[in-house]
PDB file of C-alpha atoms in Angstrom:
ATOM      1  CA  MET Q1425     -34.961  -6.658 -13.969  1.00  0.00           C
ATOM      2  CA  ALA Q1426     -37.649  -7.762 -16.461  1.00  0.00           C
ATOM      3  CA  TYR Q1427     -41.293  -7.230 -15.529  1.00  0.00           C
ATOM      4  CA  SER Q1428     -44.282  -8.826 -17.013  1.00  0.00           C
ATOM      5  CA  LEU Q1429     -47.457  -7.116 -16.838  1.00  0.00           C
ATOM      6  CA  SER Q1430     -49.477  -9.975 -18.011  1.00  0.00           C
ATOM      7  CA  ASN Q1431     -48.243 -12.151 -14.916  1.00  0.00           C
ATOM      8  CA  ASP Q1432     -48.790  -9.112 -12.387  1.00  0.00           C
ATOM      9  CA  LEU Q1433     -52.294  -7.963 -13.728  1.00  0.00           C
ATOM     10  CA  PRO Q1434     -53.581 -11.288 -15.370  1.00  0.00           C
ATOM     11  CA  PHE Q1435     -57.160  -9.957 -15.592  1.00  0.00           C
ATOM     12  CA  LEU Q1436     -56.445  -7.312 -18.270  1.00  0.00           C
ATOM     13  CA  ARG Q1437     -56.563  -8.494 -21.909  1.00  0.00           C
ATOM     14  CA  PRO Q1438     -53.296  -8.883 -23.755  1.00  0.00           C
ATOM     15  CA  GLU Q1439     -54.009  -5.960 -26.139  1.00  0.00           C
ATOM     16  CA  LEU Q1440     -54.531  -3.653 -23.394  1.00  0.00           C
ATOM     17  CA  ILE Q1441     -51.136  -5.018 -21.708  1.00  0.00           C
ATOM     18  CA  ARG Q1442     -49.557  -4.228 -25.234  1.00  0.00           C
ATOM     19  CA  HIS Q1443     -50.963  -0.613 -25.073  1.00  0.00           C
ATOM     20  CA  MET Q1444     -49.753  -0.153 -21.539  1.00  0.00           C
ATOM     21  CA  GLU Q1445     -46.202  -1.441 -22.248  1.00  0.00           C
ATOM     22  CA  GLU Q1446     -45.912   0.629 -25.506  1.00  0.00           C
ATOM     23  CA  HIS Q1447     -47.043   3.963 -24.171  1.00  0.00           C
ATOM     24  CA  GLY Q1448     -46.069   3.518 -20.570  1.00  0.00           C
ATOM     25  CA  THR Q1449     -42.698   4.358 -19.156  1.00  0.00           C
ATOM     26  CA  VAL Q1450     -40.862   2.017 -16.551  1.00  0.00           C
ATOM     27  CA  THR Q1451     -38.982   4.390 -14.329  1.00  0.00           C
ATOM     28  CA  THR Q1452     -36.789   3.675 -11.118  1.00  0.00           C
ATOM     29  CA  ILE Q1453     -37.296   6.488  -8.540  1.00  0.00           C
ATOM     30  CA  PRO Q1454     -34.936   6.786  -5.646  1.00  0.00           C
ATOM     31  CA  LYS Q1455     -36.125   6.422  -2.018  1.00  0.00           C
ATOM     32  CA  ASP Q1456     -37.572   9.594  -0.428  1.00  0.00           C
ATOM     33  CA  THR Q1457     -38.456  11.007  -3.573  1.00  0.00           C
ATOM     34  CA  GLU Q1458     -41.727  13.232  -3.756  1.00  0.00           C
ATOM     35  CA  ILE Q1459     -43.325  12.053  -6.708  1.00  0.00           C
ATOM     36  CA  LEU Q1460     -46.576  14.105  -6.400  1.00  0.00           C
ATOM     37  CA  LYS Q1461     -47.251  17.131  -4.464  1.00  0.00           C
ATOM     38  CA  THR Q1462     -50.542  18.383  -3.121  1.00  0.00           C
ATOM     39  CA  GLY Q1463     -52.148  20.798  -5.739  1.00  0.00           C
ATOM     40  CA  GLN Q1464     -50.321  19.452  -8.538  1.00  0.00           C
ATOM     41  CA  HIS Q1465     -52.243  18.246 -11.620  1.00  0.00           C
ATOM     42  CA  VAL Q1466     -51.649  14.560 -12.225  1.00  0.00           C
ATOM     43  CA  PRO Q1467     -50.033  13.717 -15.609  1.00  0.00           C
ATOM     44  CA  VAL Q1468     -49.458  10.042 -15.202  1.00  0.00           C
ATOM     45  CA  ILE Q1469     -50.844   7.108 -13.071  1.00  0.00           C
ATOM     46  CA  PRO Q1470     -48.297   5.030 -11.447  1.00  0.00           C
ATOM     47  CA  ILE Q1471     -48.430   1.166 -11.212  1.00  0.00           C
ATOM     48  CA  VAL Q1472     -45.853  -0.068  -8.811  1.00  0.00           C
ATOM     49  CA  LEU Q1473     -43.777  -2.763 -10.014  1.00  0.00           C
ATOM     50  CA  GLU Q1474     -41.425  -2.999  -7.170  1.00  0.00           C
ATOM     51  CA  GLY Q1475     -40.613  -1.151  -4.163  1.00  0.00           C
ATOM     52  CA  LEU Q1476     -43.077   1.102  -2.039  1.00  0.00           C
ATOM     53  CA  ILE Q1477     -44.881   4.464  -2.062  1.00  0.00           C
ATOM     54  CA  LYS Q1478     -46.678   6.282   0.502  1.00  0.00           C
ATOM     55  CA  VAL Q1479     -49.520   8.767  -0.006  1.00  0.00           C
ATOM     56  CA  CYS Q1480     -50.428  11.093   2.662  1.00  0.00           C
ATOM     57  CA  THR Q1481     -52.580  14.280   3.148  1.00  0.00           C
ATOM     58  CA  SER Q1482     -51.922  17.592   5.085  1.00  0.00           C
ATOM     59  CA  PHE Q1483     -53.926  20.043   7.000  1.00  0.00           C
ATOM     60  CA  GLU Q1484     -52.689  23.096   8.772  1.00  0.00           C
ATOM     61  CA  ASP Q1485     -48.992  22.073   9.028  1.00  0.00           C
ATOM     62  CA  ARG Q1486     -49.782  18.529   9.912  1.00  0.00           C
ATOM     63  CA  ASP Q1487     -49.407  15.294   7.676  1.00  0.00           C
ATOM     64  CA  LEU Q1488     -51.251  11.977   7.801  1.00  0.00           C
ATOM     65  CA  LEU Q1489     -50.393   8.807   6.274  1.00  0.00           C
ATOM     66  CA  LEU Q1490     -53.194   7.553   4.132  1.00  0.00           C
ATOM     67  CA  TYR Q1491     -51.923   4.306   2.746  1.00  0.00           C
ATOM     68  CA  TYR Q1492     -49.104   2.507   0.873  1.00  0.00           C
ATOM     69  CA  ILE Q1493     -48.791   1.662  -2.562  1.00  0.00           C
ATOM     70  CA  GLN Q1494     -47.332  -1.804  -3.142  1.00  0.00           C
ATOM     71  CA  PRO Q1495     -46.269  -3.698  -6.141  1.00  0.00           C
ATOM     72  CA  ARG Q1496     -49.295  -4.468  -8.605  1.00  0.00           C
ATOM     73  CA  GLU Q1497     -51.100  -1.666  -7.173  1.00  0.00           C
ATOM     74  CA  SER Q1498     -51.853   2.008  -8.230  1.00  0.00           C
ATOM     75  CA  CYS Q1499     -53.029   5.275  -6.765  1.00  0.00           C
ATOM     76  CA  ILE Q1500     -56.793   5.468  -6.856  1.00  0.00           C
ATOM     77  CA  MET Q1501     -56.756   9.362  -5.549  1.00  0.00           C
ATOM     78  CA  SER Q1502     -54.301  10.160  -8.421  1.00  0.00           C
ATOM     79  CA  PHE Q1503     -56.568   8.305 -10.954  1.00  0.00           C
ATOM     80  CA  ALA Q1504     -59.854  10.223  -9.789  1.00  0.00           C
ATOM     81  CA  ALA Q1505     -57.866  13.677  -9.759  1.00  0.00           C
ATOM     82  CA  SER Q1506     -56.535  13.156 -13.350  1.00  0.00           C
ATOM     83  CA  LEU Q1507     -59.687  11.994 -14.899  1.00  0.00           C
ATOM     84  CA  ASN Q1508     -61.607  14.809 -13.408  1.00  0.00           C
ATOM     85  CA  ASN Q1509     -58.888  17.186 -14.335  1.00  0.00           C
ATOM     86  CA  GLU Q1510     -58.500  18.413 -10.802  1.00  0.00           C
ATOM     87  CA  PRO Q1511     -55.317  19.130  -8.884  1.00  0.00           C
ATOM     88  CA  SER Q1512     -54.236  16.392  -6.385  1.00  0.00           C
ATOM     89  CA  SER Q1513     -55.680  16.607  -2.848  1.00  0.00           C
ATOM     90  CA  VAL Q1514     -52.644  14.112  -1.574  1.00  0.00           C
ATOM     91  CA  PHE Q1515     -49.045  14.156  -1.948  1.00  0.00           C
ATOM     92  CA  ALA Q1516     -46.721  10.899  -2.531  1.00  0.00           C
ATOM     93  CA  ILE Q1517     -43.095   9.922  -1.769  1.00  0.00           C
ATOM     94  CA  THR Q1518     -41.425   6.660  -2.285  1.00  0.00           C
ATOM     95  CA  GLU Q1519     -40.651   4.740   0.841  1.00  0.00           C
ATOM     96  CA  GLU Q1520     -37.768   3.060  -0.701  1.00  0.00           C
ATOM     97  CA  ASP Q1521     -36.133   2.713  -4.032  1.00  0.00           C
ATOM     98  CA  THR Q1522     -39.235   2.005  -6.358  1.00  0.00           C
ATOM     99  CA  THR Q1523     -39.627   0.819  -9.929  1.00  0.00           C
ATOM    100  CA  ALA Q1524     -42.984   1.946 -11.409  1.00  0.00           C
ATOM    101  CA  LEU Q1525     -44.684   1.999 -14.630  1.00  0.00           C
ATOM    102  CA  LEU Q1526     -46.018   5.475 -15.394  1.00  0.00           C
ATOM    103  CA  LEU Q1527     -49.095   5.593 -17.680  1.00  0.00           C
ATOM    104  CA  PRO Q1528     -49.904   8.798 -19.384  1.00  0.00           C
ATOM    105  CA  ILE Q1529     -53.353  10.030 -18.368  1.00  0.00           C
ATOM    106  CA  GLU Q1530     -54.480  10.898 -21.931  1.00  0.00           C
ATOM    107  CA  HIS Q1531     -54.113   7.205 -22.697  1.00  0.00           C
ATOM    108  CA  VAL Q1532     -55.661   5.830 -19.823  1.00  0.00           C
ATOM    109  CA  ALA Q1533     -58.754   7.924 -20.292  1.00  0.00           C
ATOM    110  CA  GLN Q1534     -58.882   6.433 -23.931  1.00  0.00           C
ATOM    111  CA  TRP Q1535     -58.310   2.981 -22.566  1.00  0.00           C
ATOM    112  CA  ILE Q1536     -61.237   3.059 -20.195  1.00  0.00           C
ATOM    113  CA  ARG Q1537     -63.652   3.646 -23.231  1.00  0.00           C
ATOM    114  CA  GLN Q1538     -61.818   1.141 -25.335  1.00  0.00           C
ATOM    115  CA  PHE Q1539     -61.197  -1.667 -22.780  1.00  0.00           C
ATOM    116  CA  PRO Q1540     -63.460  -1.681 -19.940  1.00  0.00           C
ATOM    117  CA  ASP Q1541     -61.575  -4.374 -18.183  1.00  0.00           C
ATOM    118  CA  ILE Q1542     -59.265  -1.659 -17.060  1.00  0.00           C
ATOM    119  CA  ASN Q1543     -61.750  -0.565 -14.729  1.00  0.00           C
ATOM    120  CA  THR Q1544     -61.163  -3.761 -12.836  1.00  0.00           C
ATOM    121  CA  LEU Q1545     -57.655  -2.771 -11.541  1.00  0.00           C
ATOM    122  CA  PHE Q1546     -59.143   0.784 -10.446  1.00  0.00           C
ATOM    123  CA  PHE Q1547     -62.152  -0.786  -8.826  1.00  0.00           C
ATOM    124  CA  GLN Q1548     -59.814  -3.045  -6.801  1.00  0.00           C
ATOM    125  CA  GLN Q1549     -57.961  -0.236  -5.655  1.00  0.00           C
ATOM    126  CA  TYR Q1550     -60.815   1.789  -4.792  1.00  0.00           C
ATOM    127  CA  ASN Q1551     -62.278  -0.844  -2.431  1.00  0.00           C
ATOM    128  CA  LYS Q1552     -59.009  -1.648  -0.978  1.00  0.00           C
ATOM    129  CA  ARG Q1553     -58.242   2.079  -0.110  1.00  0.00           C
ATOM    130  CA  TYR Q1554     -61.688   2.724   1.041  1.00  0.00           C
ATOM    131  CA  ALA Q1555     -61.196   0.073   3.598  1.00  0.00           C
ATOM    132  CA  GLU Q1556     -57.955   1.357   4.446  1.00  0.00           C
ATOM    133  CA  LEU Q1557     -59.187   5.006   4.982  1.00  0.00           C
ATOM    134  CA  LEU Q1558     -62.070   3.896   7.263  1.00  0.00           C
ATOM    135  CA  ASP Q1559     -59.275   1.890   9.174  1.00  0.00           C
ATOM    136  CA  THR Q1560     -57.136   4.954   9.564  1.00  0.00           C
ATOM    137  CA  ILE Q1561     -60.120   7.176  10.698  1.00  0.00           C
ATOM    138  CA  HIS Q1562     -61.038   4.336  13.241  1.00  0.00           C
ATOM    139  CA  HIS Q1563     -57.442   4.468  14.609  1.00  0.00           C
ATOM    140  CA  VAL Q1564     -57.338   8.335  14.835  1.00  0.00           C
ATOM    141  CA  LEU Q1565     -60.949   8.537  16.487  1.00  0.00           C
ATOM    142  CA  PHE Q1566     -60.970   5.535  18.978  1.00  0.00           C
ATOM    143  CA  ASN Q1567     -57.504   4.298  19.578  1.00  0.00           C
ATOM    144  CA  LYS Q1568     -54.852   5.860  21.877  1.00  0.00           C
ATOM    145  CA  MET Q1569     -51.660   6.871  20.475  1.00  0.00           C
ATOM    146  CA  ASP Q1570     -49.751   3.922  21.796  1.00  0.00           C
ATOM    147  CA  THR Q1571     -52.017   1.681  19.953  1.00  0.00           C
ATOM    148  CA  ARG Q1572     -51.794   3.615  16.737  1.00  0.00           C
ATOM    149  CA  LEU Q1573     -48.039   3.859  17.219  1.00  0.00           C
ATOM    150  CA  TYR Q1574     -47.523   0.272  17.836  1.00  0.00           C
ATOM    151  CA  ASP Q1575     -49.845  -0.861  14.848  1.00  0.00           C
ATOM    152  CA  TYR Q1576     -47.928   1.488  12.576  1.00  0.00           C
ATOM    153  CA  LEU Q1577     -44.577   0.193  13.484  1.00  0.00           C
ATOM    154  CA  ILE Q1578     -45.494  -3.513  12.963  1.00  0.00           C
ATOM    155  CA  GLU Q1579     -47.196  -2.549   9.458  1.00  0.00           C
ATOM    156  CA  LYS Q1580     -44.202  -0.526   8.493  1.00  0.00           C
ATOM    157  CA  SER Q1581     -42.032  -3.421   9.436  1.00  0.00           C
ATOM    158  CA  ARG Q1582     -43.987  -5.910   7.645  1.00  0.00           C
ATOM    159  CA  LEU Q1583     -44.137  -3.566   4.375  1.00  0.00           C
ATOM    160  CA  THR Q1584     -40.512  -2.938   4.269  1.00  0.00           C
ATOM    161  CA  GLN Q1585     -39.579  -6.323   5.503  1.00  0.00           C
ATOM    162  CA  LYS Q1586     -37.213  -4.848   7.932  1.00  0.00           C
ATOM    163  CA  PRO Q1587     -37.111  -5.798  11.682  1.00  0.00           C
ATOM    164  CA  VAL Q1588     -35.403  -2.537  12.471  1.00  0.00           C
ATOM    165  CA  LEU Q1589     -36.989   0.754  11.259  1.00  0.00           C
ATOM    166  CA  THR Q1590     -34.435   3.675  10.805  1.00  0.00           C
ATOM    167  CA  MET Q1591     -36.972   6.562  11.313  1.00  0.00           C
ATOM    168  CA  SER Q1592     -36.672   9.734  13.342  1.00  0.00           C
ATOM    169  CA  HIS Q1593     -39.372  10.385  15.952  1.00  0.00           C
ATOM    170  CA  ARG Q1594     -40.184  13.564  13.820  1.00  0.00           C
ATOM    171  CA  GLN Q1595     -40.820  11.585  10.750  1.00  0.00           C
ATOM    172  CA  ILE Q1596     -43.179   9.121  12.588  1.00  0.00           C
ATOM    173  CA  ALA Q1597     -44.974  12.107  14.115  1.00  0.00           C
ATOM    174  CA  SER Q1598     -45.241  13.601  10.517  1.00  0.00           C
ATOM    175  CA  GLU Q1599     -47.013  10.248   9.319  1.00  0.00           C
ATOM    176  CA  LEU Q1600     -49.170  10.068  12.241  1.00  0.00           C
ATOM    177  CA  GLY Q1601     -50.541  13.413  12.446  1.00  0.00           C
ATOM    178  CA  THR Q1602     -48.983  14.469  15.655  1.00  0.00           C
ATOM    179  CA  VAL Q1603     -46.005  16.048  16.997  1.00  0.00           C
ATOM    180  CA  ARG Q1604     -42.472  14.710  17.944  1.00  0.00           C
ATOM    181  CA  GLU Q1605     -42.746  15.246  21.628  1.00  0.00           C
ATOM    182  CA  VAL Q1606     -45.809  12.812  21.900  1.00  0.00           C
ATOM    183  CA  ILE Q1607     -43.990  10.247  19.640  1.00  0.00           C
ATOM    184  CA  THR Q1608     -41.053  10.316  21.935  1.00  0.00           C
ATOM    185  CA  ARG Q1609     -43.033  10.010  25.189  1.00  0.00           C
ATOM    186  CA  VAL Q1610     -45.235   7.045  23.626  1.00  0.00           C
ATOM    187  CA  LEU Q1611     -42.017   5.259  22.386  1.00  0.00           C
ATOM    188  CA  LYS Q1612     -40.676   5.284  25.761  1.00  0.00           C
ATOM    189  CA  ARG Q1613     -43.824   3.598  27.001  1.00  0.00           C
ATOM    190  CA  LEU Q1614     -43.629   1.060  24.475  1.00  0.00           C
ATOM    191  CA  GLU Q1615     -40.274   0.339  25.482  1.00  0.00           C
ATOM    192  CA  GLN Q1616     -40.932  -0.057  29.054  1.00  0.00           C
ATOM    193  CA  GLU Q1617     -43.633  -2.515  28.092  1.00  0.00           C
ATOM    194  CA  GLY Q1618     -41.210  -4.493  26.202  1.00  0.00           C
ATOM    195  CA  LYS Q1619     -42.784  -4.003  22.881  1.00  0.00           C
ATOM    196  CA  VAL Q1620     -40.049  -2.113  21.140  1.00  0.00           C
ATOM    197  CA  VAL Q1621     -36.064  -1.502  21.751  1.00  0.00           C
ATOM    198  CA  GLN Q1622     -34.622   1.905  20.595  1.00  0.00           C
ATOM    199  CA  HIS Q1623     -30.905   1.696  19.725  1.00  0.00           C
ATOM    200  CA  ALA Q1624     -28.372   3.255  17.481  1.00  0.00           C
ATOM    201  CA  GLU Q1625     -29.648   1.238  14.420  1.00  0.00           C
ATOM    202  CA  GLY Q1626     -33.197   2.251  14.984  1.00  0.00           C
ATOM    203  CA  ILE Q1627     -36.494   0.987  16.420  1.00  0.00           C
ATOM    204  CA  GLU Q1628     -36.826  -2.648  16.890  1.00  0.00           C
ATOM    205  CA  ILE Q1629     -40.356  -4.263  17.296  1.00  0.00           C
ATOM    206  CA  LEU Q1630     -40.141  -7.146  20.019  1.00  0.00           C
ATOM    207  CA  LYS Q1631     -43.873  -8.387  20.269  1.00  0.00           C
ATOM    208  CA  ARG Q1632     -45.928  -9.152  17.344  1.00  0.00           C
TER     209      ARG Q1632
END
């Protein structure tokens, strides 16, 4: 499948697009591949062309989903870590088979000086991720787990365009920063309320 950066990122000038296509590498990455580890230095900045990547953080053996990188988006935390030559504070895993344009950081640093309009891409990402992180903090601090879990399932279904989610209770717990037993208990409550159904194929969301 052919991809057109000029269509996906129309605010970037054609000369910059040519440099990105010349020096970047389009790569297809299988589902459930960890493409960035916590503590790793970031060699490339991804721009997702097709698919979905989830970005998470961990603390004391607990993980927490921060945000998803969708098509025509990049990872602002990888961008910041790479420019500062710092190890990554997050890890990233492909949620499904994903095609991404990988931009070597040494070229990105040069393009920032040469083509200031590239900052538009990352400022947009910064604003979006900041809002999403505030929303995550709000959910963690103020919402009960049943609300958090239900909203999480709806968003996951929307992003993957799958009405039935094939996820284990342990995987959900990992992304929400809790334990499997809590997820099992809350899913049973949501099922009793008629909001979800659990069957052999996975978890189906009934009410939107």
